XYZ file of N, CA and C in Angstrom:
381
model
N -4.754 7.738 28.613
C -5.301 8.643 29.584
C -4.980 10.044 29.291
N -5.768 10.946 29.676
C -5.561 12.467 29.510
C -4.150 12.843 30.260
N -3.414 13.579 29.527
C -2.150 14.047 30.165
C -0.961 13.211 30.013
N -1.129 12.074 29.394
C -0.018 11.171 29.200
C 0.609 11.254 27.743
N 1.744 10.735 27.726
C 2.433 10.698 26.433
C 2.301 9.359 25.750
N 2.082 9.510 24.425
C 1.853 8.081 23.641
C 2.897 8.066 22.511
N 3.566 6.947 22.440
C 4.571 6.719 21.248
C 3.796 5.751 20.271
N 3.884 6.084 19.055
C 3.434 5.180 17.943
C 4.566 4.897 16.942
N 4.709 3.519 16.734
C 5.712 3.036 15.815
C 5.013 2.495 14.497
N 5.534 3.197 13.379
C 5.011 2.911 12.090
C 6.014 2.103 11.372
N 5.562 0.802 10.901
C 6.572 -0.050 10.196
C 6.200 -0.152 8.710
N 7.213 -0.070 7.893
C 7.019 -0.493 6.544
C 7.632 -1.906 6.470
N 6.686 -2.915 6.449
C 7.277 -4.294 6.636
C 7.246 -4.988 5.338
N 6.864 -4.446 4.326
C 7.046 -5.002 3.005
C 7.611 -4.077 2.032
N 8.424 -4.527 1.171
C 9.113 -3.628 0.189
C 9.014 -4.210 -1.150
N 9.055 -3.449 -2.197
C 9.145 -1.988 -2.154
C 7.818 -1.382 -1.666
N 7.933 -0.235 -0.944
C 6.720 0.393 -0.402
C 7.006 1.985 -0.584
N 6.167 2.699 -1.172
C 6.377 4.140 -1.310
C 6.099 4.799 0.062
N 6.496 6.032 0.379
C 6.140 6.702 1.587
C 4.567 6.958 1.632
N 4.127 6.972 2.791
C 2.646 7.205 2.963
C 2.546 8.456 3.845
N 1.674 9.351 3.427
C 1.424 10.587 4.212
C 0.367 10.298 5.333
N 0.904 10.158 6.552
C -0.060 9.704 7.776
C -0.474 11.011 8.487
N -1.642 11.053 8.858
C -2.278 12.185 9.480
C -3.109 11.802 10.637
N -2.939 12.548 11.726
C -3.755 12.318 12.960
C -4.538 13.463 13.368
N -5.841 13.363 13.450
C -6.746 14.378 13.850
C -6.621 14.596 15.467
N -6.955 15.834 15.867
C -7.007 16.090 17.226
C -5.827 16.837 17.834
N -4.593 16.481 17.496
C -3.421 17.084 17.929
C -2.347 16.806 17.122
N -1.233 17.472 17.404
C 0.047 17.360 16.608
C 0.926 16.304 17.331
N 1.832 15.716 16.406
C 2.760 14.743 16.930
C 4.196 15.235 16.726
N 5.052 14.731 17.475
C 6.503 14.869 17.297
C 7.067 13.582 16.537
N 7.748 13.837 15.489
C 8.450 12.719 14.861
C 9.854 12.641 15.457
N 10.053 11.662 16.367
C 11.155 11.600 17.236
C 12.202 10.644 16.708
N 11.896 9.778 15.667
C 12.902 8.899 15.283
C 12.546 8.081 13.953
N 13.567 7.490 13.376
C 13.328 6.714 12.135
C 14.507 5.899 11.925
N 14.444 4.781 11.156
C 15.521 3.988 10.846
C 15.277 2.970 9.862
N 16.200 2.431 9.335
C 16.221 1.239 8.400
C 16.216 -0.026 9.130
N 15.694 -1.073 8.603
C 15.712 -2.382 9.050
C 14.512 -2.611 9.980
N 14.499 -3.808 10.627
C 13.348 -4.229 11.466
C 13.338 -3.407 12.909
N 12.110 -3.291 13.372
C 11.891 -2.810 14.603
C 12.183 -3.971 15.554
N 13.270 -3.935 16.358
C 13.492 -5.143 17.125
C 13.498 -4.871 18.669
N 12.961 -3.863 19.045
C 12.895 -3.529 20.540
C 11.465 -3.717 21.081
N 11.362 -3.944 22.446
C 10.113 -4.040 23.056
C 9.417 -2.727 23.350
N 10.186 -1.710 23.359
C 9.737 -0.388 23.681
C 10.439 0.649 22.960
N 9.918 1.990 22.891
C 10.675 3.030 22.367
C 11.889 3.298 23.226
N 11.700 3.308 24.544
C 12.703 3.549 25.632
C 13.961 2.671 25.284
N 13.603 1.239 25.013
C 14.690 0.309 24.812
C 15.401 0.846 23.483
N 14.673 1.201 22.502
C 15.266 1.585 21.202
C 16.168 2.923 21.453
N 15.627 3.769 22.217
C 16.464 4.976 22.580
C 17.769 4.637 23.159
N 17.787 3.698 24.100
C 19.066 3.312 24.721
C 20.055 2.592 23.757
N 19.458 1.753 22.821
C 20.235 0.927 21.847
C 20.776 1.740 20.698
N 19.947 2.558 20.148
C 20.334 3.396 18.914
C 20.019 4.872 19.105
N 20.610 5.581 20.029
C 20.341 6.961 20.272
C 20.357 7.843 19.195
N 21.316 7.562 18.225
C 21.524 8.449 17.078
C 20.364 8.335 16.072
N 19.451 7.401 16.275
C 18.353 7.385 15.348
C 17.184 8.219 15.857
N 17.345 8.885 16.925
C 16.351 9.633 17.623
C 16.671 11.108 17.861
N 15.665 12.019 17.799
C 15.882 13.461 18.041
C 14.833 13.885 19.029
N 15.298 14.008 20.266
C 14.421 14.448 21.454
C 14.622 15.851 21.751
N 15.574 16.449 21.168
C 15.931 17.827 21.443
C 15.104 18.841 20.661
N 14.873 18.696 19.330
C 13.953 19.619 18.606
C 13.431 18.880 17.417
N 12.614 17.744 17.800
C 12.008 17.152 16.623
C 10.919 17.919 16.067
N 10.644 17.564 14.700
C 9.442 18.255 14.117
C 8.101 17.971 14.647
N 7.194 18.903 14.798
C 5.994 18.688 15.426
C 4.877 19.107 14.339
N 4.076 18.052 13.882
C 3.124 18.291 12.845
C 1.937 17.400 13.136
N 0.855 17.625 12.401
C -0.325 16.713 12.503
C -0.245 15.764 11.435
N 0.899 15.635 10.632
C 1.059 14.589 9.586
C 2.544 14.411 9.373
N 2.825 13.297 8.867
C 4.332 13.048 8.435
C 4.206 11.979 7.304
N 5.507 11.858 6.715
C 5.683 10.739 5.696
C 6.312 9.631 6.251
N 5.805 8.436 5.972
C 6.567 7.209 6.415
C 7.796 7.160 5.400
N 8.760 6.375 5.875
C 9.916 6.201 4.931
C 9.728 5.285 3.784
N 10.210 5.657 2.719
C 10.182 4.743 1.454
C 10.952 3.600 1.777
N 10.393 2.354 1.497
C 11.141 1.192 1.628
C 11.507 0.605 0.266
N 12.800 0.849 -0.107
C 13.297 0.373 -1.418
C 14.034 -0.857 -1.324
N 14.798 -1.189 -0.219
C 15.649 -2.239 -0.180
C 15.229 -3.081 0.953
N 14.501 -2.751 1.893
C 14.088 -3.444 3.143
C 13.079 -2.668 3.945
N 12.939 -3.185 5.124
C 11.944 -2.622 6.081
C 12.462 -1.415 6.705
N 11.662 -0.625 7.251
C 12.039 0.594 8.005
C 10.796 0.951 9.093
N 11.267 1.935 9.862
C 10.216 2.367 10.900
C 10.307 3.887 11.095
N 9.345 4.453 11.734
C 9.215 5.872 12.150
C 8.513 5.812 13.511
N 8.878 6.583 14.353
C 8.370 6.779 15.747
C 7.813 8.149 15.868
N 6.570 8.319 16.306
C 6.074 9.752 16.679
C 5.647 9.621 18.161
N 5.536 10.764 18.673
C 5.242 10.827 20.142
C 4.195 12.191 20.178
N 3.187 11.899 20.974
C 2.346 13.012 21.352
C 1.741 12.982 22.672
N 1.454 14.142 23.217
C 0.807 14.240 24.503
C -0.709 14.275 24.356
N -1.513 13.590 25.135
C -2.876 13.475 25.083
C -3.430 14.710 25.818
N -3.798 15.733 25.106
C -4.326 16.893 25.710
C -5.759 17.403 25.061
N -6.139 16.556 24.130
C -7.456 16.925 23.562
C -8.245 15.649 23.463
N -8.994 15.287 24.563
C -9.760 14.042 24.660
C -10.725 13.873 23.572
N -10.753 12.656 23.002
C -11.758 12.351 21.933
C -11.351 11.100 21.169
N -12.259 10.623 20.328
C -12.020 9.642 19.492
C -11.523 10.224 18.169
N -10.223 10.138 17.765
C -9.568 10.803 16.724
C -9.173 9.837 15.636
N -9.171 10.295 14.423
C -8.974 9.440 13.303
C -7.456 9.520 13.013
N -6.731 8.412 12.864
C -5.366 8.271 12.251
C -5.429 7.544 11.045
N -4.933 8.214 9.913
C -5.068 7.505 8.656
C -3.955 7.871 7.567
N -3.798 7.129 6.608
C -2.968 7.544 5.413
C -3.897 8.448 4.567
N -3.277 9.489 4.029
C -3.947 10.518 3.293
C -4.179 10.136 1.875
N -3.872 8.816 1.451
C -4.129 8.391 0.112
C -5.384 7.660 0.207
N -6.521 8.290 -0.480
C -7.881 7.742 -0.263
C -8.074 6.245 -0.466
N -7.497 5.770 -1.483
C -7.709 4.196 -1.732
C -6.902 3.448 -0.620
N -5.943 4.067 -0.016
C -5.235 3.321 1.170
C -6.229 3.344 2.369
N -6.940 4.518 2.564
C -7.956 4.483 3.755
C -8.908 3.482 3.448
N -9.508 3.361 2.276
C -10.471 2.383 1.960
C -10.025 0.932 2.047
N -8.667 0.776 1.955
C -8.084 -0.495 2.116
C -7.724 -0.788 3.510
N -7.956 0.056 4.535
C -7.813 -0.290 5.932
C -6.698 0.523 6.562
N -6.059 1.403 5.874
C -4.982 2.205 6.619
C -5.467 3.378 7.307
N -6.489 3.149 8.274
C -7.115 4.141 9.163
C -7.529 3.511 10.363
N -7.644 4.220 11.431
C -7.962 3.720 12.737
C -8.517 4.854 13.574
N -9.199 4.597 14.597
C -9.701 5.419 15.576
C -8.781 5.282 16.799
N -8.182 6.357 17.284
C -7.484 6.435 18.577
C -8.296 7.055 19.640
N -8.553 6.450 20.734
C -9.435 6.893 21.840
C -8.519 7.623 22.871
N -8.360 8.894 22.639
C -7.390 9.653 23.451
C -8.133 10.201 24.748
N -7.564 10.159 25.841
C -8.093 10.626 27.034
C -9.448 10.246 27.521
N -9.704 9.027 27.397
C -11.062 8.418 27.780
C -11.451 8.787 29.161
N -10.513 8.866 29.960
C -10.766 9.215 31.387
C -11.309 10.608 31.555
N -11.142 11.556 30.522
C -11.679 12.881 30.529
C -12.817 13.111 29.530
N -13.400 12.041 29.040
C -14.542 12.332 28.039
C -15.757 12.722 28.943
N -16.534 13.547 28.322
C -17.726 14.002 28.926
C -18.669 12.782 29.245
N -19.437 13.030 30.144
C -20.476 11.903 30.605
C -21.790 12.423 30.055
N -22.559 11.527 29.497
C -23.939 11.889 28.978
C -24.817 12.090 30.226
N -25.498 13.401 30.185
C -26.486 13.607 31.290
C -27.548 12.572 31.381
N -27.918 12.302 32.630
C -28.959 11.221 32.864
C -30.374 11.551 32.082
N -30.694 12.887 32.031
C -31.904 13.197 31.426
C -31.980 12.838 29.821
N -30.820 12.478 29.346
C -30.862 11.969 27.950
C -31.210 10.582 27.813
N -31.230 9.885 28.886
C -31.685 8.448 28.910
C -30.751 7.473 28.104
N -31.308 6.287 27.915
C -30.409 5.230 27.271
C -31.190 4.836 25.859
N -31.917 5.728 25.356
C -32.687 5.456 24.134
C -31.963 4.875 23.056
N -32.762 4.209 22.103
C -32.154 3.615 20.939
C -32.620 4.445 19.773
N -31.825 4.268 18.638
C -32.136 5.082 17.400
C -32.749 4.167 16.332
């Protein structure tokens, strides 16, 4: 919903795994945490309570892209957070072209409650 905060957890669940340049269209994200090992929490709030030293809520970097962690010895995770302030269907993807073609991209429907409504005079036509 528009005006809400969203946390995304990115997992490198197979190793060895190089870092991936992840990019989100539509707005910038804060990279608030990362760590080695499995993601073992039911929520980001639970992880914040359990391993607060793995998170930076004071002055996290804010970007429209970030690198996932390189997985050389085991699994790892990265957490990003953003506020939904630009409603739309936005692409989230790895910036390595053949990774996008392999499925490392998705559409995130931000702020669906604030999407414009099609005027009635445009009808329900087919293409």
